[in-house]
C-alpha cells in the first residue's frame, strides 16, 4: 500500500491498506493494526484530507508501539498547520517524554527533526505579540485547565536545541 501511495495510485493503495487493516483486526494484532492505521493516515495526508489523517493518526497513537511517536508527530504537524493550538499543546508533553526515553536511532533523530520543524512553524505564524498572547493561555486558563500544556518560551530556541540533540545523536 505504501509503494502505491508513493507512486500516486491512491485508490489501489486504499484497498490494499484497508485489506491489511482488516487482516490485522481479524488476527487481533494491535501493532499491525496501528501500523495499518498509521499508513492510512499517510495516505489521507497524501490525498490532502487532513481531518481523516488526524483520525487515523490518533488511532495509531492509541497504544505504545513503534508508530506511536511518528503518529503523534504527524498529528502535531497537522494541528499546527491548521492553527489548532490547544490540541497541539496537548500532544507536546507526551511527545517530549517519548523522545527523552527513546534510545538514539535513526527513527529518533527523524522524530526530533520533525518536532523541531513543527515548533519552527509555530514560531513562524506566532511571533512577537501574537506568540506572547498564545503563551499567556497557560496562565489565563489555570482555573479552567490547570494542566494545560505549554509551548516552549521560544519555539525557535527549542527547535535549535532539539536539532542540536539530533545532530549529536547522529554523530554517535
Coordinates of N, CA, C and O in Angstrom, one line a residue:
X1 N 0.8 -1.2 0.0 CA 0.0 0.0 0.0 C 0.8 1.3 0.0 O 0.5 2.2 -0.7
X2 N 2.0 1.2 0.8 CA 2.8 2.4 0.8 C 3.4 2.8 -0.5 O 3.5 3.9 -0.9
X3 N 3.9 1.7 -1.2 CA 4.5 2.0 -2.5 C 3.5 2.5 -3.5 O 3.8 3.5 -4.2
X4 N 2.3 2.0 -3.4 CA 1.2 2.5 -4.3 C 0.9 4.0 -4.0 O 0.7 4.8 -4.9
X5 N 0.9 4.3 -2.7 CA 0.7 5.7 -2.3 C 1.8 6.6 -2.9 O 1.6 7.7 -3.4
X6 N 3.1 6.1 -2.8 CA 4.2 6.9 -3.2 C 4.1 7.2 -4.7 O 4.5 8.3 -5.2
X7 N 3.7 6.2 -5.5 CA 3.6 6.3 -6.9 C 2.3 7.0 -7.4 O 2.1 7.2 -8.6
X8 N 1.5 7.3 -6.4 CA 0.3 8.1 -6.7 C -1.0 7.3 -7.0 O -2.0 7.9 -7.4
X9 N -0.9 6.0 -6.9 CA -2.1 5.1 -7.1 C -2.9 5.1 -5.8 O -2.9 4.0 -5.1
X10 N -3.6 6.1 -5.5 CA -4.3 6.2 -4.2 C -5.4 5.3 -4.0 O -5.6 4.7 -2.9
X11 N -6.2 5.0 -5.1 CA -7.3 4.1 -5.0 C -6.9 2.7 -4.6 O -7.4 2.1 -3.7
X12 N -5.9 2.2 -5.3 CA -5.4 0.9 -5.1 C -4.7 0.8 -3.7 O -4.8 -0.2 -3.0
X13 N -4.0 1.9 -3.4 CA -3.3 1.9 -2.1 C -4.3 1.8 -1.0 O -4.1 1.1 0.0
X14 N -5.5 2.5 -1.1 CA -6.5 2.5 -0.1 C -7.0 1.1 0.0 O -7.2 0.6 1.2
X15 N -7.3 0.4 -1.1 CA -7.8 -1.0 -1.0 C -6.8 -1.9 -0.3 O -7.2 -2.7 0.6
X16 N -5.5 -1.8 -0.6 CA -4.5 -2.7 0.0 C -4.3 -2.4 1.4 O -4.3 -3.3 2.3
X17 N -4.3 -1.1 1.8 CA -4.1 -0.8 3.2 C -5.4 -1.2 4.0 O -5.2 -1.6 5.2
X18 N -6.5 -1.0 3.5 CA -7.8 -1.5 4.2 C -7.8 -3.0 4.4 O -8.2 -3.5 5.4
X19 N -7.3 -3.7 3.4 CA -7.2 -5.2 3.5 C -6.2 -5.5 4.6 O -6.4 -6.4 5.4
X20 N -5.1 -4.8 4.6 CA -4.1 -5.0 5.7 C -4.7 -4.8 7.1 O -4.4 -5.6 8.0
X21 N -5.4 -3.7 7.2 CA -6.1 -3.4 8.4 C -7.1 -4.5 8.8 O -7.1 -4.9 10.0
X22 N -7.9 -4.9 7.9 CA -8.8 -6.0 8.1 C -8.2 -7.3 8.6 O -8.6 -7.9 9.6
X23 N -7.1 -7.7 8.0 CA -6.3 -8.9 8.4 C -5.8 -8.7 9.8 O -5.9 -9.6 10.6
X24 N -5.2 -7.5 10.1 CA -4.6 -7.3 11.4 C -5.7 -7.3 12.5 O -5.5 -7.8 13.6
X25 N -6.9 -6.8 12.1 CA -8.0 -6.8 13.1 C -8.5 -8.2 13.3 O -8.8 -8.6 14.4
X26 N -8.6 -9.0 12.3 CA -9.0 -10.4 12.4 C -8.1 -11.2 13.3 O -8.5 -12.0 14.1
X27 N -6.8 -10.9 13.1 CA -5.7 -11.6 13.9 C -5.6 -10.9 15.3 O -4.9 -11.4 16.1
X28 N -6.3 -9.8 15.5 CA -6.2 -9.1 16.8 C -4.8 -8.7 17.1 O -4.3 -8.8 18.3
X29 N -4.0 -8.3 16.1 CA -2.7 -7.9 16.3 C -2.6 -6.4 16.4 O -2.5 -5.6 15.4
X30 N -2.5 -5.9 17.6 CA -2.5 -4.4 17.9 C -1.4 -3.7 17.2 O -1.6 -2.7 16.5
X31 N -0.1 -4.2 17.2 CA 0.9 -3.5 16.5 C 0.6 -3.4 15.0 O 0.9 -2.3 14.4
X32 N 0.1 -4.4 14.4 CA -0.2 -4.4 12.9 C -1.4 -3.5 12.6 O -1.4 -2.8 11.6
X33 N -2.3 -3.4 13.6 CA -3.5 -2.5 13.4 C -3.0 -1.1 13.4 O -3.4 -0.3 12.6
X34 N -2.1 -0.8 14.4 CA -1.6 0.6 14.5 C -0.7 0.9 13.2 O -0.8 2.1 12.8
X35 N 0.1 0.0 12.7 CA 0.9 0.3 11.5 C -0.1 0.6 10.3 O 0.1 1.5 9.6
X36 N -1.1 -0.3 10.2 CA -2.0 -0.1 9.1 C -2.8 1.3 9.2 O -2.9 2.0 8.2
X37 N -3.2 1.6 10.4 CA -3.9 2.9 10.6 C -3.0 4.1 10.3 O -3.3 5.1 9.8
X38 N -1.7 3.9 10.8 CA -0.7 5.0 10.5 C -0.5 5.2 9.0 O -0.5 6.3 8.5
X39 N -0.4 4.1 8.3 CA -0.2 4.1 6.8 C -1.5 4.7 6.1 O -1.4 5.4 5.1
X40 N -2.7 4.4 6.7 CA -3.9 5.0 6.1 C -3.9 6.5 6.4 O -4.4 7.3 5.6
X41 N -3.3 6.9 7.5 CA -3.2 8.4 7.8 C -2.2 9.0 6.8 O -2.5 10.1 6.3
X42 N -1.1 8.4 6.5 CA -0.2 8.9 5.5 C -0.9 9.0 4.1 O -0.7 10.0 3.4
X43 N -1.7 8.0 3.8 CA -2.5 8.1 2.5 C -3.5 9.2 2.5 O -3.6 10.0 1.6
X44 N -4.2 9.4 3.6 CA -5.2 10.5 3.7 C -4.4 11.9 3.6 O -4.9 12.8 3.0
X45 N -3.3 12.0 4.2 CA -2.5 13.2 4.0 C -2.1 13.4 2.6 O -2.2 14.5 2.1
X46 N -1.6 12.4 1.9 CA -1.3 12.5 0.5 C -2.5 12.9 -0.3 O -2.3 13.6 -1.3
X47 N -3.6 12.5 0.1 CA -4.9 12.9 -0.6 C -5.4 14.2 -0.2 O -6.5 14.7 -0.6
X48 N -4.6 14.9 0.7 CA -5.0 16.2 1.2 C -6.3 16.2 1.9 O -7.2 17.0 1.8
X49 N -6.4 15.2 2.8 CA -7.6 15.0 3.7 C -7.1 15.1 5.2 O -7.0 14.0 5.8
X50 N -6.7 16.3 5.7 CA -6.1 16.4 7.0 C -7.0 15.8 8.1 O -6.4 15.3 9.1
X51 N -8.3 16.0 8.1 CA -9.1 15.6 9.2 C -9.2 14.1 9.2 O -9.1 13.5 10.3
X52 N -9.2 13.4 8.1 CA -9.2 12.0 8.0 C -7.8 11.5 8.5 O -7.8 10.5 9.3
X53 N -6.8 12.1 8.1 CA -5.4 11.7 8.5 C -5.3 11.8 10.0 O -4.8 10.9 10.7
X54 N -5.8 12.9 10.6 CA -5.8 13.1 12.1 C -6.5 11.9 12.8 O -5.9 11.4 13.8
X55 N -7.6 11.5 12.3 CA -8.3 10.4 12.9 C -7.5 9.1 12.9 O -7.4 8.4 13.9
X56 N -6.9 8.9 11.7 CA -6.1 7.7 11.6 C -4.8 7.7 12.5 O -4.5 6.8 13.2
X57 N -4.2 8.9 12.6 CA -3.0 9.1 13.4 C -3.4 8.9 14.9 O -2.6 8.4 15.7
X58 N -4.6 9.4 15.3 CA -5.0 9.3 16.7 C -5.2 7.8 17.0 O -4.8 7.4 18.1
X59 N -5.8 7.1 16.1 CA -6.0 5.6 16.3 C -4.6 4.9 16.4 O -4.4 4.1 17.3
X60 N -3.7 5.3 15.5 CA -2.4 4.7 15.5 C -1.6 5.0 16.8 O -0.8 4.1 17.2
X61 N -1.8 6.1 17.4 CA -1.1 6.5 18.6 C -1.8 6.1 19.9 O -1.3 6.4 21.0
X62 N -2.8 5.3 19.8 CA -3.6 5.0 21.0 C -2.9 4.1 22.0 O -3.1 4.2 23.2
X63 N -2.0 3.3 21.5 CA -1.2 2.4 22.5 C 0.3 2.5 22.1 O 0.6 2.9 21.0
X64 N 1.1 2.0 23.0 CA 2.5 2.0 22.8 C 2.9 1.1 21.6 O 2.4 -0.1 21.6
X65 N 3.6 1.6 20.6 CA 4.0 0.8 19.5 C 5.1 1.5 18.8 O 5.4 2.7 19.1
X66 N 5.6 0.9 17.8 CA 6.7 1.6 17.0 C 6.2 2.8 16.2 O 7.0 3.6 15.8
X67 N 4.9 2.9 16.0 CA 4.3 4.0 15.3 C 3.7 5.1 16.1 O 3.3 6.1 15.6
X68 N 3.7 4.9 17.4 CA 3.1 5.9 18.3 C 3.7 7.3 18.2 O 3.0 8.3 18.0
X69 N 5.0 7.4 18.3 CA 5.7 8.6 18.2 C 5.6 9.3 16.9 O 5.2 10.4 16.8
X70 N 5.8 8.5 15.8 CA 5.6 9.2 14.5 C 4.2 9.6 14.2 O 4.0 10.7 13.6
X71 N 3.2 8.8 14.7 CA 1.8 9.2 14.6 C 1.5 10.5 15.3 O 0.8 11.4 14.8
X72 N 2.1 10.7 16.5 CA 1.9 11.9 17.3 C 2.6 13.1 16.6 O 2.0 14.2 16.7
X73 N 3.7 12.8 16.1 CA 4.5 13.9 15.4 C 3.6 14.4 14.2 O 3.5 15.6 13.9
X74 N 3.1 13.5 13.4 CA 2.3 13.8 12.3 C 1.0 14.6 12.7 O 0.6 15.6 12.1
X75 N 0.4 14.1 13.8 CA -0.7 14.9 14.4 C -0.4 16.3 14.7 O -1.1 17.2 14.4
X76 N 0.7 16.4 15.5 CA 1.2 17.8 15.9 C 1.4 18.7 14.6 O 0.9 19.8 14.6
X77 N 2.0 18.1 13.6 CA 2.3 18.9 12.4 C 0.9 19.4 11.8 O 0.8 20.5 11.4
X78 N 0.0 18.4 11.7 CA -1.3 18.8 11.1 C -2.1 19.8 11.9 O -2.7 20.7 11.4
X79 N -2.0 19.6 13.2 CA -2.7 20.6 14.1 C -2.0 22.0 14.0 O -2.7 23.0 14.0
X80 N -0.7 22.0 14.0 CA 0.0 23.3 13.8 C -0.4 24.0 12.5 O -0.7 25.2 12.5
X81 N -0.4 23.2 11.4 CA -0.7 23.7 10.1 C -2.2 24.3 10.1 O -2.4 25.2 9.3
X82 N -3.0 23.7 10.9 CA -4.4 24.2 10.9 C -4.7 25.1 12.1 O -5.9 25.4 12.4
X83 N -3.7 25.6 12.7 CA -3.8 26.6 13.8 C -4.6 26.1 15.0 O -5.3 26.9 15.6
X84 N -4.6 24.9 15.3 CA -5.3 24.3 16.4 C -4.4 24.2 17.6 O -3.9 23.1 18.0
X85 N -4.1 25.3 18.2 CA -3.1 25.5 19.2 C -3.3 24.7 20.5 O -2.4 24.0 21.0
X86 N -4.5 24.6 21.0 CA -4.8 23.9 22.2 C -4.6 22.4 22.0 O -4.0 21.7 22.9
X87 N -5.1 21.9 20.9 CA -4.9 20.5 20.6 C -3.4 20.1 20.4 O -2.9 19.1 20.9
X88 N -2.7 21.0 19.7 CA -1.2 20.8 19.5 C -0.5 20.8 20.9 O 0.4 20.0 21.1
X89 N -0.9 21.8 21.7 CA -0.3 21.9 23.1 C -0.4 20.6 23.8 O 0.5 20.1 24.5
X90 N -1.6 19.9 23.7 CA -1.9 18.7 24.5 C -1.0 17.6 24.1 O -0.7 16.7 24.9
X91 N -0.5 17.6 22.9 CA 0.4 16.5 22.4 C 1.9 16.7 22.8 O 2.6 15.7 23.0
X92 N 2.3 17.9 23.0 CA 3.7 18.1 23.3 C 4.3 17.4 24.4 O 5.4 16.8 24.3
X93 N 3.7 17.4 25.6 CA 4.4 16.7 26.7 C 4.6 15.2 26.5 O 5.7 14.7 26.8
X94 N 3.7 14.5 25.9 CA 3.9 13.1 25.7 C 4.9 12.9 24.6 O 5.8 12.0 24.7
X95 N 5.0 13.7 23.6 CA 6.0 13.6 22.5 C 7.4 13.8 23.2 O 8.3 13.1 22.9
X96 N 7.5 14.8 24.0 CA 8.8 15.2 24.6 C 9.2 14.0 25.5 O 10.4 13.7 25.6
X97 N 8.3 13.5 26.3 CA 8.7 12.3 27.2 C 9.1 11.1 26.4 O 10.1 10.5 26.7
X98 N 8.4 10.8 25.3 CA 8.8 9.7 24.4 C 10.2 9.9 23.8 O 11.0 9.0 23.8
X99 N 10.4 11.1 23.4 CA 11.7 11.4 22.8 C 12.8 11.3 23.8 O 13.9 10.7 23.5
X100 N 12.6 11.7 25.0 CA 13.6 11.7 26.1 C 13.9 10.2 26.4 O 15.0 9.9 26.8
X101 N 12.9 9.3 26.4 CA 13.1 7.9 26.7 C 13.6 7.1 25.5 O 14.1 6.0 25.7
X102 N 13.6 7.6 24.3 CA 14.0 6.9 23.1 C 15.5 6.8 23.0 O 16.2 7.8 23.2
X103 N 16.0 5.6 22.7 CA 17.4 5.5 22.5 C 17.8 6.2 21.2 O 17.0 6.3 20.3
X104 N 19.0 6.6 21.1 CA 19.5 7.2 19.9 C 19.3 6.2 18.7 O 19.8 5.1 18.8
X105 N 18.6 6.7 17.7 CA 18.4 5.8 16.5 C 18.0 6.7 15.3 O 17.7 7.9 15.6
X106 N 18.0 6.2 14.2 CA 17.6 7.0 13.0 C 16.2 7.5 13.2 O 15.9 8.6 12.9
X107 N 15.3 6.6 13.7 CA 13.9 7.0 13.9 C 13.8 8.1 14.9 O 13.0 9.0 14.7
X108 N 14.5 8.0 16.0 CA 14.5 9.1 17.0 C 15.0 10.4 16.4 O 14.4 11.5 16.6
X109 N 16.1 10.4 15.6 CA 16.6 11.6 15.0 C 15.6 12.2 14.1 O 15.3 13.4 14.1
X110 N 14.9 11.4 13.2 CA 13.9 11.9 12.3 C 12.7 12.5 13.1 O 12.2 13.5 12.7
X111 N 12.3 11.9 14.2 CA 11.3 12.4 15.1 C 11.6 13.7 15.7 O 10.8 14.7 15.7
X112 N 12.9 13.9 16.1 CA 13.4 15.1 16.7 C 13.4 16.2 15.6 O 13.0 17.4 15.9
X113 N 13.8 15.9 14.4 CA 13.8 16.9 13.3 C 12.4 17.3 13.0 O 12.1 18.5 12.8
X114 N 11.5 16.3 12.9 CA 10.1 16.7 12.6 C 9.5 17.5 13.7 O 8.7 18.5 13.4
X115 N 9.8 17.3 15.0 CA 9.3 18.1 16.1 C 9.9 19.5 16.0 O 9.1 20.5 16.1
X116 N 11.1 19.6 15.7 CA 11.8 20.9 15.5 C 11.1 21.7 14.4 O 10.9 22.9 14.5
X117 N 10.8 21.0 13.3 CA 10.1 21.7 12.2 C 8.7 22.2 12.6 O 8.4 23.3 12.2
X118 N 8.0 21.4 13.4 CA 6.7 21.9 13.8 C 6.8 23.1 14.8 O 6.0 24.0 14.7
X119 N 7.8 23.0 15.7 CA 8.0 24.2 16.6 C 8.4 25.4 15.8 O 8.0 26.5 16.1
X120 N 9.2 25.2 14.7 CA 9.6 26.4 13.9 C 8.4 27.0 13.2 O 8.3 28.2 13.1
X121 N 7.5 26.1 12.8 CA 6.2 26.6 12.2 C 5.4 27.4 13.2 O 4.8 28.5 12.8
X122 N 5.4 27.0 14.4 CA 4.7 27.7 15.4 C 5.4 29.1 15.6 O 4.7 30.1 15.6
X123 N 6.7 29.2 15.5 CA 7.4 30.4 15.6 C 7.2 31.3 14.4 O 7.2 32.5 14.6
X124 N 6.9 30.7 13.3 CA 6.7 31.5 12.1 C 5.4 32.2 12.1 O 5.2 33.3 11.8
X125 N 4.3 31.4 12.5 CA 3.0 32.1 12.4 C 2.6 32.7 13.7 O 1.6 33.4 13.8
X126 N 3.4 32.5 14.8 CA 3.1 33.1 16.1 C 4.3 33.8 16.6 O 5.0 33.2 17.5
X127 N 4.6 34.9 16.1 CA 5.8 35.7 16.6 C 5.4 36.9 17.4 O 4.2 37.4 17.3
X128 N 6.3 37.4 18.1 CA 6.0 38.7 18.8 C 4.8 38.7 19.7 O 4.7 37.8 20.5
X129 N 4.0 39.7 19.5 CA 2.8 39.9 20.4 C 1.9 38.7 20.3 O 1.3 38.2 21.3
X130 N 1.7 38.2 19.1 CA 0.8 37.1 18.9 C 1.3 35.8 19.7 O 0.5 35.1 20.3
X131 N 2.6 35.6 19.6 CA 3.1 34.4 20.4 C 3.0 34.7 21.9 O 2.7 33.8 22.6
X132 N 3.3 35.9 22.3 CA 3.1 36.2 23.7 C 1.7 36.0 24.2 O 1.4 35.4 25.3
X133 N 0.7 36.3 23.3 CA -0.7 36.1 23.6 C -1.0 34.6 23.7 O -1.7 34.1 24.6
X134 N -0.5 33.8 22.8 CA -0.6 32.3 22.8 C 0.0 31.8 24.1 O -0.6 30.9 24.8
X135 N 1.2 32.2 24.4 CA 1.9 31.7 25.6 C 1.1 32.1 26.8 O 1.2 31.3 27.8
X136 N 0.4 33.2 26.8 CA -0.3 33.6 28.1 C -1.5 32.7 28.3 O -2.1 32.7 29.4
X137 N -1.9 31.9 27.3 CA -3.0 30.9 27.5 C -2.8 30.1 28.7 O -3.7 29.8 29.5
X138 N -1.6 29.7 28.9 CA -1.2 28.8 30.0 C -1.5 29.4 31.4 O -1.9 28.7 32.3
X139 N -1.4 30.7 31.5 CA -1.6 31.4 32.7 C -3.1 31.8 32.9 O -3.6 31.7 34.0
X140 N -3.7 32.2 31.8 CA -5.1 32.6 31.9 C -6.2 31.5 32.1 O -7.3 31.8 32.4
X141 N -5.8 30.3 31.8 CA -6.7 29.2 31.9 C -6.5 28.3 33.1 O -6.9 27.2 33.1
X142 N -5.8 28.8 34.1 CA -5.5 27.9 35.3 C -6.7 27.4 35.9 O -6.7 26.2 36.3
X143 N -7.7 28.2 36.1 CA -9.0 27.7 36.7 C -9.7 26.7 35.8 O -10.4 25.8 36.3
X144 N -9.6 26.9 34.5 CA -10.4 26.0 33.6 C -9.6 24.8 33.3 O -10.1 23.7 33.3
X145 N -8.3 24.9 33.0 CA -7.5 23.7 32.6 C -6.1 23.9 33.3 O -5.2 24.3 32.7
X146 N -6.0 23.5 34.6 CA -4.8 23.7 35.3 C -3.6 22.9 34.7 O -2.5 23.3 35.0
X147 N -3.8 21.9 33.9 CA -2.7 21.1 33.4 C -2.5 21.5 31.9 O -1.9 20.7 31.2
X148 N -3.0 22.6 31.5 CA -2.8 23.0 30.1 C -1.3 22.9 29.7 O -0.5 23.6 30.3
X149 N -0.9 22.1 28.8 CA 0.5 22.0 28.4 C 1.0 23.4 27.8 O 0.2 24.2 27.3
X150 N 2.3 23.5 27.8 CA 2.9 24.7 27.3 C 3.7 24.5 26.1 O 4.4 23.5 26.0
X151 N 3.7 25.5 25.2 CA 4.7 25.5 24.2 C 6.0 26.1 24.8 O 5.9 26.8 25.8
X152 N 7.1 25.8 24.3 CA 8.3 26.4 24.9 C 8.3 27.9 24.8 O 7.6 28.5 24.0
X153 N 9.1 28.6 25.7 CA 9.1 30.1 25.7 C 9.4 30.6 24.3 O 8.9 31.6 23.9
X154 N 10.3 30.0 23.6 CA 10.6 30.4 22.2 C 10.7 29.2 21.4 O 11.6 28.3 21.6
X155 N 9.8 29.0 20.4 CA 9.8 27.9 19.6 C 11.1 27.7 18.8 O 11.5 26.7 18.5
X156 N 11.7 28.9 18.4 CA 12.9 28.8 17.6 C 14.1 28.3 18.5 O 14.9 27.5 18.0
X157 N 14.2 28.7 19.7 CA 15.3 28.2 20.6 C 15.1 26.8 20.9 O 16.0 26.0 21.0
X158 N 13.8 26.4 21.1 CA 13.5 25.0 21.3 C 13.9 24.1 20.1 O 14.4 23.0 20.2
X159 N 13.5 24.6 18.9 CA 13.8 23.9 17.7 C 15.4 23.8 17.6 O 15.8 22.7 17.2
X160 N 16.1 24.8 17.9 CA 17.5 24.8 17.8 C 18.1 23.7 18.8 O 19.0 23.0 18.4
X161 N 17.5 23.7 20.0 CA 18.0 22.7 21.0 C 17.7 21.3 20.5 O 18.6 20.4 20.6
X162 N 16.6 21.1 20.0 CA 16.2 19.7 19.5 C 17.1 19.3 18.3 O 17.6 18.2 18.3
X163 N 17.3 20.2 17.4 CA 18.2 19.9 16.3 C 19.6 19.6 16.7 O 20.3 18.8 16.2
X164 N 20.1 20.4 17.7 CA 21.5 20.1 18.2 C 21.5 18.7 18.9 O 22.5 18.0 18.6
X165 N 20.5 18.3 19.6 CA 20.5 17.0 20.1 C 20.5 15.9 19.0 O 21.2 15.0 19.1
X166 N 19.6 16.2 18.0 CA 19.6 15.2 16.9 C 20.9 15.1 16.2 O 21.4 14.0 15.8
X167 N 21.6 16.2 16.0 CA 22.9 16.3 15.4 C 23.9 15.5 16.2 O 24.7 14.7 15.7
X168 N 23.9 15.7 17.5 CA 24.8 15.0 18.4 C 24.5 13.5 18.3 O 25.5 12.7 18.3
X169 N 23.3 13.1 18.3 CA 22.9 11.7 18.3 C 23.4 11.1 16.9 O 23.8 9.9 16.9
X170 N 23.2 11.8 15.9 CA 23.6 11.3 14.5 C 25.1 11.1 14.5 O 25.6 10.2 13.8
X171 N 25.9 11.9 15.2 CA 27.4 11.8 15.2 C 27.8 10.5 16.0 O 28.8 10.0 15.7
X172 N 27.0 10.1 17.0 CA 27.4 9.0 17.8 C 27.0 7.7 17.2 O 26.4 7.4 16.3

